[in-house]
mmCIF file of C-alpha atoms in Angstrom:
data_model
loop_
_atom_site.group_PDB
_atom_site.id
_atom_site.type_symbol
_atom_site.label_atom_id
_atom_site.label_comp_id
_atom_site.label_asym_id
_atom_site.label_seq_id
_atom_site.Cartn_x
_atom_site.Cartn_y
_atom_site.Cartn_z
ATOM 1 C CA MET A 274 0.000 0.000 0.000
ATOM 2 C CA SER A 275 1.396 3.417 -0.920
ATOM 3 C CA GLY A 276 2.013 6.228 1.536
ATOM 4 C CA LYS A 277 -0.861 8.205 0.016
ATOM 5 C CA PRO A 278 -3.961 6.030 -0.396
ATOM 6 C CA THR A 279 -5.134 5.371 -3.927
ATOM 7 C CA VAL A 280 -8.593 4.758 -5.322
ATOM 8 C CA GLY A 281 -7.646 1.160 -6.135
ATOM 9 C CA GLU A 282 -6.954 0.462 -2.461
ATOM 10 C CA TYR A 283 -10.331 1.689 -1.225
ATOM 11 C CA MET A 284 -12.800 1.195 -4.069
ATOM 12 C CA THR A 285 -15.488 -1.501 -3.991
ATOM 13 C CA ARG A 286 -14.646 -4.070 -6.667
ATOM 14 C CA ASP A 287 -17.934 -5.966 -6.703
ATOM 15 C CA VAL A 288 -20.080 -3.360 -8.455
ATOM 16 C CA GLU A 289 -23.788 -3.733 -9.105
ATOM 17 C CA THR A 290 -24.624 -2.372 -12.560
ATOM 18 C CA VAL A 291 -27.665 -2.035 -14.815
ATOM 19 C CA SER A 292 -28.104 -2.421 -18.564
ATOM 20 C CA PRO A 293 -29.079 0.499 -20.813
ATOM 21 C CA ASP A 294 -32.119 -1.506 -21.949
ATOM 22 C CA GLU A 295 -33.529 -2.205 -18.493
ATOM 23 C CA THR A 296 -36.655 -0.220 -17.751
ATOM 24 C CA VAL A 297 -36.962 2.582 -15.238
ATOM 25 C CA GLY A 298 -39.428 0.479 -13.246
ATOM 26 C CA GLU A 299 -37.014 -2.471 -13.028
ATOM 27 C CA VAL A 300 -34.126 -0.302 -11.924
ATOM 28 C CA ALA A 301 -36.276 1.558 -9.388
ATOM 29 C CA ARG A 302 -37.277 -1.767 -7.807
ATOM 30 C CA ARG A 303 -33.645 -2.912 -7.672
ATOM 31 C CA MET A 304 -32.678 0.382 -6.066
ATOM 32 C CA ALA A 305 -35.454 0.127 -3.466
ATOM 33 C CA GLU A 306 -34.499 -3.456 -2.606
ATOM 34 C CA SER A 307 -30.746 -2.778 -2.469
ATOM 35 C CA ASP A 308 -28.627 -2.088 0.579
ATOM 36 C CA GLY A 309 -28.459 1.695 0.434
ATOM 37 C CA HIS A 310 -27.873 2.156 -3.306
ATOM 38 C CA ASN A 311 -29.037 5.488 -4.724
ATOM 39 C CA GLY A 312 -27.570 4.989 -8.165
ATOM 40 C CA PHE A 313 -25.992 2.449 -10.530
ATOM 41 C CA PRO A 314 -23.388 2.581 -13.306
ATOM 42 C CA VAL A 315 -25.007 1.745 -16.639
ATOM 43 C CA THR A 316 -22.813 -0.693 -18.555
ATOM 44 C CA GLN A 317 -22.731 -2.520 -21.861
ATOM 45 C CA GLY A 318 -20.450 -5.464 -21.191
ATOM 46 C CA ARG A 319 -17.643 -3.949 -19.081
ATOM 47 C CA THR A 320 -17.886 -0.505 -20.699
ATOM 48 C CA VAL A 321 -19.508 2.261 -18.677
ATOM 49 C CA GLU A 322 -22.032 4.152 -20.770
ATOM 50 C CA GLY A 323 -23.638 6.275 -18.079
ATOM 51 C CA PHE A 324 -24.863 6.554 -14.514
ATOM 52 C CA VAL A 325 -28.464 6.478 -13.333
ATOM 53 C CA SER A 326 -29.462 7.978 -9.989
ATOM 54 C CA ALA A 327 -32.675 7.950 -7.983
ATOM 55 C CA ALA A 328 -33.295 11.534 -9.097
ATOM 56 C CA ASP A 329 -33.104 10.446 -12.760
ATOM 57 C CA LEU A 330 -35.906 7.932 -12.177
ATOM 58 C CA LEU A 331 -38.340 10.141 -10.288
ATOM 59 C CA LEU A 332 -40.355 11.643 -13.134
ATOM 60 C CA ALA A 333 -39.705 8.972 -15.782
ATOM 61 C CA ALA A 334 -42.285 6.472 -17.011
ATOM 62 C CA ASP A 335 -41.824 2.951 -15.650
ATOM 63 C CA GLU A 336 -41.560 1.452 -19.137
ATOM 64 C CA ALA A 337 -38.894 3.914 -20.353
ATOM 65 C CA PRO A 338 -35.459 2.345 -20.990
ATOM 66 C CA VAL A 339 -32.699 3.500 -18.687
ATOM 67 C CA PHE A 340 -30.551 4.912 -21.501
ATOM 68 C CA THR A 341 -33.190 7.606 -22.074
ATOM 69 C CA VAL A 342 -32.877 8.975 -18.528
ATOM 70 C CA MET A 343 -29.298 8.169 -17.481
ATOM 71 C CA SER A 344 -26.558 10.773 -17.335
ATOM 72 C CA ASP A 345 -23.933 10.143 -20.018
ATOM 73 C CA ASP A 346 -21.793 13.122 -18.998
ATOM 74 C CA LEU A 347 -19.526 10.734 -17.116
ATOM 75 C CA ILE A 348 -17.130 11.565 -14.306
ATOM 76 C CA VAL A 349 -14.907 8.593 -13.516
ATOM 77 C CA ALA A 350 -11.834 7.774 -11.456
ATOM 78 C CA HIS A 351 -8.772 5.611 -12.169
ATOM 79 C CA PRO A 352 -7.430 2.991 -9.713
ATOM 80 C CA LYS A 353 -4.069 4.809 -9.452
ATOM 81 C CA MET A 354 -5.717 8.150 -8.689
ATOM 82 C CA LYS A 355 -5.093 9.458 -5.163
ATOM 83 C CA VAL A 356 -8.126 9.212 -2.896
ATOM 84 C CA THR A 357 -7.698 12.893 -2.018
ATOM 85 C CA ASP A 358 -8.092 13.773 -5.701
ATOM 86 C CA ALA A 359 -11.199 11.600 -5.943
ATOM 87 C CA ALA A 360 -12.531 13.389 -2.850
ATOM 88 C CA ARG A 361 -12.138 16.746 -4.582
ATOM 89 C CA VAL A 362 -14.063 15.453 -7.611
ATOM 90 C CA ILE A 363 -16.849 14.056 -5.401
ATOM 91 C CA LEU A 364 -17.096 17.312 -3.461
ATOM 92 C CA ARG A 365 -17.078 19.614 -6.472
ATOM 93 C CA SER A 366 -19.385 17.523 -8.626
ATOM 94 C CA GLY A 367 -21.935 16.868 -5.898
ATOM 95 C CA ILE A 368 -22.139 13.150 -6.731
ATOM 96 C CA GLN A 369 -21.680 10.470 -4.098
ATOM 97 C CA ARG A 370 -20.099 7.676 -6.150
ATOM 98 C CA LEU A 371 -17.501 7.599 -8.907
ATOM 99 C CA PRO A 372 -17.234 4.619 -11.278
ATOM 100 C CA VAL A 373 -13.595 3.495 -11.499
ATOM 101 C CA VAL A 374 -12.256 2.473 -14.914
ATOM 102 C CA ASP A 375 -8.921 1.032 -16.024
ATOM 103 C CA ASP A 376 -6.722 2.116 -18.933
ATOM 104 C CA ALA A 377 -9.035 0.297 -21.356
ATOM 105 C CA ASP A 378 -12.077 2.153 -19.959
ATOM 106 C CA ASN A 379 -13.426 -1.048 -18.422
ATOM 107 C CA LEU A 380 -15.328 -0.795 -15.134
ATOM 108 C CA VAL A 381 -13.194 -2.182 -12.289
ATOM 109 C CA GLY A 382 -14.849 -0.678 -9.219
ATOM 110 C CA ILE A 383 -16.671 2.210 -7.629
ATOM 111 C CA ILE A 384 -15.575 4.650 -4.935
ATOM 112 C CA SER A 385 -18.000 6.516 -2.699
ATOM 113 C CA ASN A 386 -17.777 9.371 -0.247
ATOM 114 C CA THR A 387 -17.923 6.732 2.514
ATOM 115 C CA ASP A 388 -14.806 5.073 1.095
ATOM 116 C CA VAL A 389 -13.044 8.443 1.043
ATOM 117 C CA VAL A 390 -13.775 8.990 4.730
ATOM 118 C CA ARG A 391 -12.716 5.429 5.552
ATOM 119 C CA SER A 392 -9.370 5.958 3.809
ATOM 120 C CA GLN A 393 -8.481 8.646 6.316
ATOM 121 C CA ILE A 394 -9.107 6.729 9.549
ATOM 122 C CA GLU A 395 -7.616 3.618 11.141
ATOM 123 C CA ARG A 396 -5.210 2.984 8.290
ATOM 124 C CA ALA A 397 -2.548 0.281 8.686
ATOM 125 C CA THR A 398 -0.043 2.030 6.421
ATOM 126 C CA PRO A 399 3.645 1.172 5.952
ATOM 127 C CA SER A 400 4.474 4.476 7.680
ATOM 128 C CA LYS A 401 2.416 3.437 10.712
ATOM 129 C CA VAL A 402 4.192 0.075 10.799
ATOM 130 C CA GLY A 403 7.552 1.815 10.356
ATOM 131 C CA LYS A 404 6.854 4.125 13.300
ATOM 132 C CA LEU A 405 6.060 1.146 15.529
ATOM 133 C CA MET A 406 9.229 -0.617 14.388
ATOM 134 C CA ARG A 407 11.375 2.443 15.173
ATOM 135 C CA THR A 408 9.790 2.683 18.616
ATOM 136 C CA LEU A 409 10.528 -0.976 19.347
ATOM 137 C CA GLU A 410 14.102 -0.586 18.117
ATOM 138 C CA GLN A 411 14.672 2.430 20.360
ATOM 139 C CA ILE A 412 13.135 0.873 23.460
ATOM 140 C CA HIS A 413 14.561 -2.630 23.153
ATOM 141 C CA GLY A 414 17.675 -2.136 20.990
ATOM 142 C CA VAL A 415 16.587 -5.045 18.815
ATOM 143 C CA ALA A 416 16.876 -5.660 15.079
ATOM 144 C CA LEU A 417 13.502 -6.091 13.357
ATOM 145 C CA THR A 418 12.181 -7.393 10.076
ATOM 146 C CA GLU A 419 8.728 -6.843 8.611
ATOM 147 C CA GLU A 420 6.784 -9.289 6.453
ATOM 148 C CA ARG A 421 3.289 -9.584 5.027
ATOM 149 C CA ARG A 422 1.438 -12.813 5.715
ATOM 150 C CA GLU A 423 -1.867 -14.405 6.647
ATOM 151 C CA VAL A 424 -2.307 -15.022 10.376
ATOM 152 C CA GLU A 425 -4.769 -17.303 12.148
ATOM 153 C CA LEU A 426 -7.076 -15.316 14.397
ATOM 154 C CA THR A 427 -7.074 -18.021 17.067
ATOM 155 C CA ALA A 428 -3.268 -17.713 17.312
ATOM 156 C CA LEU A 429 -3.390 -14.008 18.209
ATOM 157 C CA THR A 430 -2.828 -12.622 21.686
ATOM 158 C CA PRO A 431 -4.872 -9.417 21.995
ATOM 159 C CA THR A 432 -3.503 -6.337 23.736
ATOM 160 C CA GLN A 433 -6.826 -4.473 24.029
ATOM 161 C CA ALA A 434 -9.443 -5.708 26.476
ATOM 162 C CA ARG A 435 -12.597 -4.375 24.849
ATOM 163 C CA VAL A 436 -14.102 -3.244 21.558
ATOM 164 C CA TYR A 437 -17.308 -1.322 20.827
ATOM 165 C CA ALA A 438 -20.295 -2.941 19.149
ATOM 166 C CA ASP A 439 -21.171 0.162 17.119
ATOM 167 C CA GLU A 440 -17.620 0.287 15.731
ATOM 168 C CA LEU A 441 -17.889 -3.374 14.670
ATOM 169 C CA GLU A 442 -20.629 -2.440 12.201
ATOM 170 C CA GLY A 443 -18.160 -0.417 10.135
ATOM 171 C CA ARG A 444 -15.618 -3.222 10.216
ATOM 172 C CA GLN A 445 -18.262 -5.720 9.083
ATOM 173 C CA TYR A 446 -19.083 -3.421 6.148
ATOM 174 C CA GLU A 447 -15.403 -3.480 5.140
ATOM 175 C CA LEU A 448 -15.111 -7.256 5.454
ATOM 176 C CA GLU A 449 -18.224 -7.891 3.370
ATOM 177 C CA ARG A 450 -16.731 -5.811 0.555
ATOM 178 C CA GLY A 451 -13.145 -7.085 0.852
ATOM 179 C CA LEU A 452 -11.960 -3.695 2.085
ATOM 180 C CA ALA A 453 -10.510 -4.505 5.516
ATOM 181 C CA GLU A 454 -7.065 -3.105 6.278
ATOM 182 C CA PRO A 455 -4.249 -5.512 7.237
ATOM 183 C CA LEU A 456 -3.664 -6.138 10.923
ATOM 184 C CA VAL A 457 -0.428 -5.153 12.630
ATOM 185 C CA VAL A 458 1.100 -8.061 14.566
ATOM 186 C CA ILE A 459 4.344 -8.553 16.489
ATOM 187 C CA ASP A 460 5.759 -12.088 16.255
ATOM 188 C CA ASN A 461 7.688 -12.199 19.515
ATOM 189 C CA GLY A 462 9.419 -15.581 19.570
ATOM 190 C CA GLY A 463 6.353 -17.289 18.134
ATOM 191 C CA THR A 464 3.795 -15.446 20.250
ATOM 192 C CA LEU A 465 1.662 -13.268 17.979
ATOM 193 C CA HIS A 466 0.717 -10.043 19.748
ATOM 194 C CA LEU A 467 -2.042 -8.084 18.026
ATOM 195 C CA ALA A 468 -0.770 -4.492 18.017
ATOM 196 C CA ASP A 469 -3.472 -2.920 15.806
ATOM 197 C CA GLY A 470 -6.808 -4.122 14.447
ATOM 198 C CA HIS A 471 -8.857 -5.429 17.380
ATOM 199 C CA HIS A 472 -12.197 -4.265 15.935
ATOM 200 C CA ARG A 473 -11.314 -5.811 12.562
ATOM 201 C CA VAL A 474 -10.398 -9.102 14.237
ATOM 202 C CA MET A 475 -13.609 -9.287 16.256
ATOM 203 C CA ALA A 476 -15.743 -8.424 13.230
ATOM 204 C CA ALA A 477 -13.969 -11.176 11.275
ATOM 205 C CA HIS A 478 -14.349 -13.651 14.141
ATOM 206 C CA GLU A 479 -18.099 -12.967 14.319
ATOM 207 C CA ALA A 480 -18.306 -13.461 10.541
ATOM 208 C CA GLY A 481 -16.636 -16.882 10.799
ATOM 209 C CA ILE A 482 -13.362 -15.774 9.178
ATOM 210 C CA ASP A 483 -10.320 -17.775 10.350
ATOM 211 C CA GLU A 484 -7.382 -15.845 8.844
ATOM 212 C CA MET A 485 -6.547 -12.244 8.002
ATOM 213 C CA ASP A 486 -3.834 -10.390 6.147
ATOM 214 C CA ALA A 487 -1.262 -8.744 8.449
ATOM 215 C CA TYR A 488 1.900 -6.716 8.603
ATOM 216 C CA VAL A 489 4.033 -8.879 10.899
ATOM 217 C CA ILE A 490 6.970 -7.330 12.789
ATOM 218 C CA VAL A 491 9.576 -9.904 13.827
ATOM 219 C CA PRO A 492 12.331 -9.099 16.400
ATOM 220 C CA ASP A 493 15.567 -11.055 15.907
ATOM 221 C CA HIS A 494 15.163 -12.345 19.475
ATOM 222 C CA PRO A 495 12.272 -12.300 21.997
ATOM 223 C CA VAL A 496 11.873 -9.054 23.934
ATOM 224 C CA ASP A 497 9.945 -8.012 27.035
ATOM 225 C CA LEU A 498 7.054 -6.167 25.387
ATOM 226 C CA GLY A 499 4.966 -3.703 27.355
ATOM 227 C CA MET A 500 1.874 -4.820 25.429
ATOM 228 C CA ALA A 501 2.541 -8.388 26.570
ATOM 229 C CA LYS A 502 2.424 -7.192 30.169
ATOM 230 C CA THR A 503 -0.827 -5.392 29.430
ATOM 231 C CA ALA A 504 -2.318 -8.555 27.948
ATOM 232 C CA GLU A 505 -1.250 -10.579 30.993
ATOM 233 C CA LYS A 506 -2.619 -7.977 33.409
ATOM 234 C CA GLU A 507 -5.972 -7.932 31.580
ATOM 235 C CA GLY A 508 -6.106 -11.728 31.418
ATOM 236 C CA LEU A 509 -6.013 -11.755 27.605
ATOM 237 C CA ASP A 510 -4.952 -15.115 26.188
ATOM 238 C CA ASP A 511 -6.864 -15.133 22.894
ATOM 239 C CA ILE A 512 -9.458 -13.091 21.028
ATOM 240 C CA THR A 513 -12.363 -14.741 22.867
ATOM 241 C CA ASP A 514 -11.213 -12.812 25.966
ATOM 242 C CA ILE A 515 -11.985 -9.473 24.275
ATOM 243 C CA GLU A 516 -15.170 -7.913 25.623
ATOM 244 C CA ILE A 517 -17.635 -6.491 23.086
ATOM 245 C CA VAL A 518 -19.147 -3.432 24.731
ATOM 246 C CA ASP A 519 -22.750 -2.948 23.604
ATOM 247 C CA TYR A 520 -23.946 -0.843 26.528
ATOM 248 C CA ALA A 521 -21.867 2.215 25.579
ATOM 249 C CA ARG A 522 -20.860 3.965 22.406
ATOM 250 C CA HIS A 523 -17.306 4.323 21.141
ATOM 251 C CA PRO A 524 -15.779 7.346 22.999
ATOM 252 C CA LEU A 525 -15.477 9.338 19.757
ATOM 253 C CA VAL A 526 -19.163 8.823 18.999
ATOM 254 C CA GLU A 527 -20.091 9.750 22.549
ATOM 255 C CA THR A 528 -17.982 12.925 22.385
ATOM 256 C CA THR A 529 -19.601 13.909 19.092
ATOM 257 C CA LYS A 530 -23.091 13.456 20.532
ATOM 258 C CA ARG A 531 -22.211 15.624 23.541
ATOM 259 C CA LEU A 532 -20.932 18.362 21.230
ATOM 260 C CA GLN A 533 -24.171 18.224 19.287
#
C-alpha cells in the first residue's frame, strides 16, 4: 500500500450495474431493494455508458429504458488516482459515487464518499508500521524485520481488552466488501501479539473468518514487550477474551453526541 492512499486500495470491486435496456421500473425496484444504493453505473459489457441515480428515475415512465434517462456526462476515477483527488471530484461535482475504470475504460470498481472517509481513519499504512518498528528498536535495541502474511485469528494474543459494538458495524461493512485493512502483529518468539486491528479481528471472528492479512513485525530475538504485560494484566490469552461493549458507544461517537 502506498504512503498516500489510492482509489484502487479503497474502491469496492464488486459493483452492481444495470443495462441500458432495463426499464426505469425495473431499476427503481432494484434500487429500493438494495442495501443503500441510490444509483448504478449503466454498462454494456464492461464498458460504462452512463450513470443512473434515484433523481433520474423520479419523473420517468416505468416502461422507459434507462438509456433515455441516465446521465452520459460521465465523471470517472482511475485505480491509481489518489483518494484525495477523488474526494475533490466528489465534493465539487456533488455526486456520491464515482465509477472506477482502467486504462481500457473497463469498469473495475466504484468509490464513494464513505470510502473516502474510511481511507483517512484507522489505516494500517507502511508508515504506521515503520513508526512502531522504530519505537521498538529504540526501546529494546533489537533488530527487526517486517513481512506480510496471513495469520490465524485463534493464534493471536490481543492487547486491548474491549471493543465497541457500534464500531464493529463499520468493520463488518469493510469485510463484506473485501476492504478490511491488514492487521499489525508482532511475532515475539512465536507469540503473535495483536498491536493494531482489534475491531477488525472481532468483526472477522463474528463473521466466521479464520485468517486475516497482516503486517508482521519480527524481532531477531524475543523481547519483554509492554503490550505483553498489558495482555497478561488484563487476562487476555486469545481473542475470545476481548469484551464487546454494547452498553456504551465508542468514545469518539459519545464525544460527538455531547458536542451536538
